[in-house]
């Protein structure tokens, strides 16, 4: 699938935290992003969620991710938050309910192509008994944004 998305990732860095560890948490689930430290927070941008989608497949949490994405979607994209500590371990754990005292990793996805629902289908396809139903991509089938055909 050819798509065009902008992903903004933001995470607060509290005085009690080590900036590099928060950056590692971001890179562990978004390896295509390179966080920069700015005014007590890390900010990163990416243009793919393929590696993140691979983690969702590995953890077998496609249904959970899909619900979170659809619940927080608009005509322009979708937003979600992740627990920092879990991300540091390379695990996706969606933040729901009361926010952690250290803050969370906030992710904003703006979809230009295709439409938002089709992109959600690509990142977190519908499942039947935990297996993707007619997935738009195979697990591990990452797109290289540097590829000339991209």
XYZ file of N, CA, C and O in Angstrom:
600
model
N 0.848 -1.179 0.000
C 0.000 0.000 0.000
C 0.892 1.240 0.000
O 1.848 1.321 0.745
N 0.536 2.175 -0.822
C 1.235 3.461 -0.814
C 0.446 4.384 0.105
O -0.772 4.490 -0.010
N 1.149 5.009 1.028
C 0.478 5.898 1.949
C 1.352 7.110 2.231
O 2.551 7.104 1.968
N 0.716 8.125 2.778
C 1.420 9.339 3.157
C 0.889 9.767 4.516
O -0.281 10.129 4.647
N 1.764 9.674 5.521
C 1.367 10.029 6.876
C 2.470 10.842 7.540
O 3.645 10.734 7.184
N 2.066 11.644 8.484
C 2.996 12.361 9.349
C 2.700 11.926 10.770
O 1.553 12.003 11.224
N 3.719 11.461 11.452
C 3.573 10.984 12.820
C 4.374 11.912 13.722
O 5.574 12.090 13.520
N 3.712 12.513 14.689
C 4.385 13.368 15.675
C 4.340 12.644 17.011
O 3.266 12.237 17.467
N 5.494 12.514 17.606
C 5.634 11.794 18.868
C 6.192 12.773 19.886
O 7.179 13.461 19.611
N 5.547 12.841 21.043
C 5.986 13.777 22.074
C 5.916 13.099 23.436
O 4.940 12.421 23.747
N 6.977 13.288 24.219
C 7.025 12.697 25.563
C 7.685 13.679 26.517
O 8.764 14.207 26.220
N 7.063 13.940 27.649
C 7.701 14.810 28.633
C 8.909 14.126 29.260
O 8.948 12.903 29.382
N 9.890 14.926 29.633
C 11.055 14.420 30.361
C 11.071 15.148 31.699
O 11.344 16.347 31.764
N 10.722 14.435 32.751
C 10.680 15.020 34.090
C 12.093 15.159 34.635
O 13.029 14.483 34.186
N 12.240 16.011 35.643
C 13.552 16.247 36.258
C 14.163 14.972 36.820
O 15.385 14.849 36.897
N 13.321 14.028 37.217
C 13.813 12.782 37.815
C 14.170 11.726 36.768
O 14.624 10.645 37.120
N 13.953 12.030 35.484
C 14.202 11.059 34.421
C 15.498 11.375 33.671
O 15.908 12.527 33.581
N 16.068 10.343 33.089
C 17.239 10.492 32.235
C 16.729 10.633 30.796
O 16.017 9.756 30.292
N 17.088 11.726 30.155
C 16.595 12.021 28.807
C 16.870 10.881 27.837
O 16.005 10.514 27.034
N 18.065 10.295 27.908
C 18.416 9.211 26.983
C 17.515 7.993 27.158
O 17.213 7.291 26.195
N 17.073 7.738 28.374
C 16.179 6.592 28.602
C 14.797 6.854 27.999
O 14.175 5.942 27.457
N 14.327 8.087 28.095
C 13.040 8.425 27.481
C 13.180 8.336 25.957
O 12.292 7.815 25.270
N 14.304 8.808 25.424
C 14.555 8.706 23.981
C 14.597 7.241 23.550
O 14.064 6.875 22.488
N 15.218 6.391 24.352
C 15.252 4.958 24.053
C 13.845 4.372 24.037
O 13.530 3.528 23.187
N 13.001 4.807 24.961
C 11.615 4.327 24.997
C 10.905 4.666 23.686
O 10.203 3.825 23.114
N 11.096 5.878 23.205
C 10.478 6.298 21.942
C 11.035 5.460 20.790
O 10.279 4.909 19.981
N 12.341 5.343 20.707
C 12.971 4.604 19.593
C 12.659 3.107 19.638
O 12.647 2.448 18.596
N 12.399 2.562 20.809
C 12.095 1.131 20.907
C 10.801 0.760 20.198
O 10.676 -0.344 19.673
N 9.831 1.647 20.182
C 8.566 1.345 19.497
C 8.414 2.124 18.195
O 7.578 1.770 17.366
N 9.225 3.162 18.011
C 9.224 3.940 16.771
C 10.668 4.097 16.283
O 11.256 5.178 16.365
N 11.271 3.017 15.787
C 12.688 3.069 15.418
C 12.992 4.026 14.267
O 14.152 4.417 14.085
N 11.984 4.435 13.521
C 12.196 5.362 12.406
C 12.203 6.819 12.858
O 12.432 7.716 12.046
N 11.957 7.058 14.132
C 11.913 8.426 14.667
C 13.214 8.738 15.390
O 13.796 7.873 16.041
N 13.655 9.972 15.287
C 14.854 10.412 16.000
C 14.465 11.565 16.923
O 14.319 12.710 16.485
N 14.262 11.271 18.211
C 13.794 12.307 19.144
C 14.844 13.394 19.383
O 16.041 13.125 19.428
N 14.339 14.607 19.533
C 15.196 15.721 19.932
C 14.634 16.305 21.222
O 13.427 16.310 21.436
N 15.523 16.764 22.093
C 15.121 17.315 23.388
C 14.821 18.796 23.203
O 15.623 19.532 22.632
N 13.652 19.203 23.698
C 13.212 20.576 23.509
C 12.310 20.983 24.673
O 11.231 20.425 24.838
N 12.759 21.907 25.474
C 11.932 22.458 26.557
C 11.290 21.400 27.459
O 10.080 21.393 27.653
N 12.070 20.491 28.014
C 11.547 19.507 28.952
C 10.741 18.391 28.334
O 9.981 17.707 29.020
N 10.890 18.183 27.043
C 10.168 17.098 26.375
C 10.976 16.626 25.171
O 11.855 17.334 24.670
N 10.656 15.440 24.735
C 11.240 14.901 23.516
C 10.195 14.974 22.422
O 9.024 14.657 22.655
N 10.637 15.397 21.260
C 9.749 15.486 20.108
C 10.411 14.724 18.965
O 11.619 14.844 18.740
N 9.619 13.939 18.265
C 10.138 13.190 17.124
C 9.079 13.159 16.031
O 7.886 13.309 16.307
N 9.546 12.974 14.818
C 8.645 12.824 13.679
C 9.009 11.569 12.921
O 10.172 11.148 12.916
N 8.017 10.976 12.285
C 8.221 9.806 11.442
C 7.202 9.875 10.310
O 6.249 10.672 10.363
N 7.414 9.054 9.322
C 6.485 9.022 8.189
C 6.061 7.593 7.860
O 5.613 7.314 6.753
N 6.209 6.732 8.856
C 5.781 5.346 8.719
C 5.444 4.790 10.105
O 6.006 5.234 11.100
N 4.524 3.837 10.130
C 4.222 3.096 11.354
C 4.442 1.603 11.137
O 3.923 0.779 11.888
N 5.225 1.233 10.140
C 5.438 -0.179 9.838
C 6.077 -0.935 11.000
O 5.626 -2.021 11.366
N 7.147 -0.390 11.574
C 7.807 -1.074 12.693
C 6.870 -1.150 13.899
O 6.826 -2.171 14.603
N 6.108 -0.090 14.138
C 5.131 -0.082 15.226
C 4.073 -1.162 14.972
O 3.701 -1.912 15.878
N 3.617 -1.263 13.733
C 2.642 -2.289 13.369
C 3.210 -3.686 13.610
O 2.499 -4.581 14.071
N 4.503 -3.868 13.319
C 5.137 -5.163 13.580
C 5.063 -5.520 15.060
O 4.809 -6.674 15.415
N 5.267 -4.531 15.930
C 5.178 -4.779 17.375
C 3.748 -5.181 17.745
O 3.542 -6.107 18.538
N 2.757 -4.514 17.160
C 1.360 -4.866 17.426
C 1.082 -6.314 17.020
O 0.398 -7.051 17.732
N 1.631 -6.724 15.864
C 1.478 -8.109 15.411
C 2.188 -9.069 16.362
O 1.620 -10.098 16.750
N 3.425 -8.745 16.737
C 4.209 -9.615 17.628
C 3.502 -9.825 18.961
O 3.469 -10.930 19.494
N 2.960 -8.747 19.517
C 2.291 -8.821 20.819
C 0.859 -9.344 20.702
O 0.200 -9.550 21.721
N 0.387 -9.502 19.471
C -0.970 -9.976 19.210
C -2.008 -9.084 19.888
O -2.934 -9.568 20.543
N -1.840 -7.774 19.679
C -2.782 -6.806 20.256
C -3.424 -5.948 19.159
O -3.744 -4.788 19.368
N -3.626 -6.544 17.997
C -4.209 -5.806 16.873
C -5.603 -5.292 17.191
O -5.949 -4.158 16.862
N -6.436 -6.118 17.839
C -7.807 -5.701 18.164
C -7.807 -4.517 19.129
O -8.576 -3.572 18.960
N -6.946 -4.581 20.129
C -6.853 -3.486 21.099
C -6.400 -2.216 20.406
O -6.992 -1.144 20.595
N -5.352 -2.317 19.603
C -4.838 -1.145 18.891
C -5.910 -0.571 17.982
O -6.122 0.651 17.950
N -6.578 -1.420 17.262
C -7.619 -0.983 16.332
C -8.725 -0.206 17.062
O -9.167 0.841 16.605
N -9.144 -0.723 18.219
C -10.178 -0.033 18.998
C -9.698 1.353 19.433
O -10.431 2.335 19.350
N -8.457 1.425 19.925
C -7.899 2.705 20.375
C -7.823 3.679 19.202
O -8.218 4.836 19.312
N -7.311 3.218 18.062
C -7.169 4.089 16.894
C -8.529 4.604 16.418
O -8.691 5.796 16.163
N -9.491 3.707 16.288
C -10.806 4.106 15.786
C -11.528 5.028 16.767
O -12.187 5.984 16.357
N -11.391 4.749 18.064
C -12.031 5.583 19.079
C -11.476 7.007 19.053
O -12.187 7.962 19.340
N -10.207 7.146 18.710
C -9.548 8.454 18.727
C -9.301 9.000 17.326
O -8.367 9.771 17.116
N -10.127 8.602 16.367
C -9.903 9.032 14.989
C -10.804 10.203 14.606
O -11.876 10.411 15.170
N -10.305 10.971 13.649
C -11.053 12.056 13.015
C -10.895 11.863 11.513
O -10.279 10.895 11.064
N -11.404 12.800 10.749
C -11.233 12.734 9.297
C -9.774 12.914 8.891
O -9.383 12.529 7.790
N -8.965 13.509 9.778
C -7.573 13.816 9.453
C -6.563 12.800 9.969
O -5.412 12.793 9.534
N -6.946 11.977 10.945
C -5.985 11.036 11.508
C -6.464 10.460 12.820
O -7.667 10.401 13.082
N -5.517 10.087 13.658
C -5.861 9.534 14.966
C -4.718 9.787 15.939
O -3.578 10.043 15.534
N -5.054 9.742 17.224
C -4.099 9.985 18.294
C -4.161 8.831 19.287
O -5.208 8.183 19.419
N -3.055 8.627 19.993
C -3.036 7.657 21.074
C -1.855 7.959 21.977
O -0.958 8.720 21.612
N -1.880 7.375 23.161
C -0.795 7.549 24.133
C -0.314 6.181 24.588
O -1.092 5.234 24.678
N 0.991 6.120 24.891
C 1.620 4.879 25.331
C 2.299 5.085 26.669
O 2.772 6.187 26.971
N 2.387 4.028 27.448
C 3.117 4.061 28.715
C 4.617 4.083 28.422
O 5.119 3.268 27.645
N 5.309 5.025 29.047
C 6.750 5.174 28.810
C 7.543 3.952 29.269
O 8.440 3.500 28.563
N 7.251 3.450 30.457
C 8.025 2.336 30.999
C 7.910 1.101 30.112
O 8.905 0.424 29.844
N 6.717 0.803 29.653
C 6.537 -0.349 28.765
C 7.301 -0.139 27.458
O 7.967 -1.051 26.964
N 7.216 1.069 26.909
C 7.921 1.379 25.661
C 9.426 1.221 25.837
O 10.119 0.776 24.917
N 9.944 1.560 27.006
C 11.367 1.399 27.267
C 11.775 -0.072 27.116
O 12.880 -0.383 26.691
N 10.848 -0.967 27.430
C 11.099 -2.405 27.297
C 10.749 -2.922 25.899
O 10.820 -4.117 25.646
N 10.317 -2.009 25.006
C 9.953 -2.413 23.655
C 8.557 -2.980 23.550
O 8.212 -3.644 22.579
N 7.731 -2.697 24.549
C 6.372 -3.222 24.619
C 5.378 -2.078 24.414
O 5.544 -0.996 24.965
N 4.340 -2.339 23.636
C 3.277 -1.366 23.447
C 2.221 -1.596 24.516
O 1.669 -2.683 24.633
N 1.970 -0.563 25.322
C 0.932 -0.589 26.340
C 0.208 0.743 26.234
O 0.771 1.783 26.565
N -1.012 0.701 25.728
C -1.770 1.934 25.538
C -2.149 2.534 26.879
O -2.548 1.820 27.798
N -1.993 3.849 26.986
C -2.322 4.568 28.215
C -3.811 4.903 28.197
O -4.294 5.567 27.283
N -4.509 4.417 29.198
C -5.929 4.722 29.354
C -6.166 5.089 30.810
O -5.421 4.686 31.693
N -7.181 5.843 31.060
C -7.494 6.219 32.439
C -6.607 7.339 32.937
O -6.225 8.235 32.197
N -6.265 7.262 34.205
C -5.449 8.296 34.836
C -4.044 8.321 34.245
O -3.406 7.280 34.104
N -3.540 9.510 33.927
C -2.181 9.594 33.377
C -1.121 9.244 34.425
O -1.306 9.470 35.608
N -0.022 8.668 33.935
C 1.114 8.378 34.812
C 1.721 9.691 35.291
O 1.695 10.697 34.581
N 2.297 9.661 36.477
C 2.893 10.890 37.016
C 4.082 11.360 36.186
O 4.389 12.540 36.163
N 4.754 10.444 35.491
C 5.885 10.829 34.649
C 5.460 11.202 33.228
O 6.278 11.607 32.423
N 4.177 11.071 32.953
C 3.684 11.403 31.623
C 3.756 10.209 30.698
O 4.276 9.150 31.049
N 3.213 10.389 29.525
C 3.130 9.309 28.557
C 3.721 9.747 27.232
O 4.006 10.924 27.033
N 3.875 8.808 26.345
C 4.303 9.116 24.984
C 3.034 9.378 24.188
O 2.200 8.476 24.017
N 2.872 10.607 23.748
C 1.689 10.990 22.971
C 2.025 10.938 21.491
O 3.049 11.469 21.049
N 1.149 10.303 20.719
C 1.383 10.108 19.297
C 0.200 10.677 18.528
O -0.952 10.372 18.824
N 0.513 11.490 17.539
C -0.499 12.089 16.667
C -0.174 11.654 15.242
O 0.923 11.909 14.741
N -1.120 10.986 14.601
C -0.920 10.494 13.234
C -1.860 11.263 12.314
O -3.076 11.227 12.504
N -1.291 11.960 11.349
C -2.075 12.677 10.344
C -1.934 11.922 9.033
O -0.820 11.689 8.555
N -3.070 11.532 8.471
C -3.091 10.695 7.275
C -3.525 11.542 6.082
O -4.595 12.142 6.099
N -2.659 11.595 5.062
C -3.010 12.293 3.825
C -3.534 11.309 2.786
O -4.461 11.611 2.056
N -2.897 10.150 2.689
C -3.313 9.100 1.775
C -3.071 7.764 2.418
O -2.023 7.587 3.034
N -3.925 6.814 2.331
C -5.302 6.831 1.831
C -6.180 7.542 2.848
O -5.692 8.442 3.534
N -7.407 7.084 3.041
C -8.221 7.676 4.099
C -7.818 7.057 5.441
O -7.103 6.053 5.497
N -8.270 7.661 6.520
C -7.860 7.252 7.869
C -8.209 5.798 8.144
O -7.372 5.027 8.637
N -9.419 5.385 7.829
C -9.832 4.011 8.128
C -9.000 2.992 7.351
O -8.619 1.952 7.896
N -8.678 3.272 6.112
C -7.849 2.356 5.321
C -6.443 2.257 5.916
O -5.846 1.172 5.936
N -5.914 3.363 6.424
C -4.585 3.315 7.035
C -4.623 2.524 8.347
O -3.708 1.753 8.628
N -5.689 2.704 9.124
C -5.836 1.909 10.354
C -5.915 0.422 9.996
O -5.301 -0.412 10.657
N -6.643 0.082 8.931
C -6.710 -1.306 8.473
C -5.320 -1.835 8.132
O -5.028 -3.009 8.341
N -4.481 -0.983 7.612
C -3.122 -1.359 7.230
C -2.245 -1.610 8.467
O -1.525 -2.589 8.539
N -2.329 -0.700 9.441
C -1.489 -0.796 10.640
C -1.997 -1.871 11.591
O -1.208 -2.645 12.148
N -3.301 -1.916 11.794
C -3.914 -2.870 12.728
C -5.141 -3.488 12.054
O -6.271 -3.066 12.290
N -4.903 -4.484 11.199
C -6.022 -5.076 10.456
C -7.021 -5.785 11.365
O -6.685 -6.197 12.467
N -8.244 -5.907 10.844
C -9.254 -6.672 11.566
C -8.754 -8.102 11.725
O -8.001 -8.602 10.894
N -9.206 -8.748 12.794
C -8.764 -10.120 13.033
C -9.958 -11.053 13.213
O -11.074 -10.623 13.506
N -9.669 -12.323 13.036
C -10.612 -13.387 13.338
C -9.828 -14.379 14.184
O -8.854 -14.977 13.700
N -10.214 -14.504 15.456
C -9.501 -15.353 16.414
C -8.015 -14.999 16.480
O -7.140 -15.856 16.531
N -7.748 -13.690 16.443
C -6.389 -13.203 16.612
C -5.539 -13.164 15.351
O -4.432 -12.652 15.374
N -6.041 -13.663 14.257
C -5.298 -13.662 12.996
C -5.863 -12.572 12.074
O -7.084 -12.456 11.948
N -4.980 -11.795 11.429
C -5.470 -10.759 10.516
C -6.344 -11.350 9.412
O -6.029 -12.392 8.841
N -7.459 -10.666 9.152
C -8.368 -11.040 8.090
C -8.008 -10.172 6.886
O -8.093 -8.949 6.958
N -7.583 -10.804 5.815
C -7.247 -10.082 4.589
C -6.358 -8.876 4.878
O -6.724 -7.730 4.601
N -5.175 -9.114 5.454
C -4.310 -7.983 5.796
C -3.809 -7.248 4.559
O -3.558 -7.865 3.522
N -3.674 -5.936 4.675
C -3.150 -5.117 3.582
C -1.643 -5.290 3.471
O -1.050 -4.976 2.460
N -1.023 -5.791 4.514
C 0.426 -6.029 4.496
C 0.705 -7.268 5.314
O -0.047 -7.608 6.221
N 1.770 -7.913 4.999
C 2.186 -9.066 5.765
C 3.044 -8.595 6.927
O 3.778 -7.610 6.816
N 2.990 -9.305 8.017
C 3.808 -8.998 9.179
C 5.272 -8.975 8.755
O 5.750 -9.860 8.062
N 5.974 -7.929 9.136
C 7.388 -7.804 8.811
C 7.650 -7.209 7.446
O 8.783 -7.011 7.054
N 6.614 -6.895 6.714
C 6.742 -6.345 5.367
C 6.836 -4.827 5.452
O 5.888 -4.114 5.189
N 7.997 -4.360 5.840
C 8.181 -2.931 6.052
C 8.440 -2.203 4.744
O 9.054 -2.718 3.830
N 8.008 -0.969 4.715
C 8.256 -0.099 3.578
C 9.454 0.773 3.900
O 9.550 1.326 4.982
N 10.354 0.885 2.947
C 11.517 1.741 3.107
C 11.231 3.087 2.462
O 11.132 3.177 1.235
N 11.072 4.161 3.255
C 10.756 5.467 2.671
C 11.847 5.982 1.727
O 11.603 6.839 0.907
N 13.046 5.403 1.829
C 14.139 5.820 0.933
C 14.058 5.094 -0.415
O 14.756 5.451 -1.358
N 13.229 4.077 -0.518
C 13.100 3.309 -1.742
C 12.495 4.189 -2.833
O 11.526 4.916 -2.621
N 13.042 4.113 -4.029
C 12.593 4.947 -5.152
C 11.131 4.692 -5.503
O 10.439 5.583 -6.003
N 10.626 3.475 -5.260
C 9.236 3.158 -5.594
C 8.265 3.589 -4.515
O 7.062 3.479 -4.679
N 8.748 4.069 -3.392
C 7.902 4.450 -2.266
C 7.022 5.603 -2.597
O 7.275 6.526 -3.228
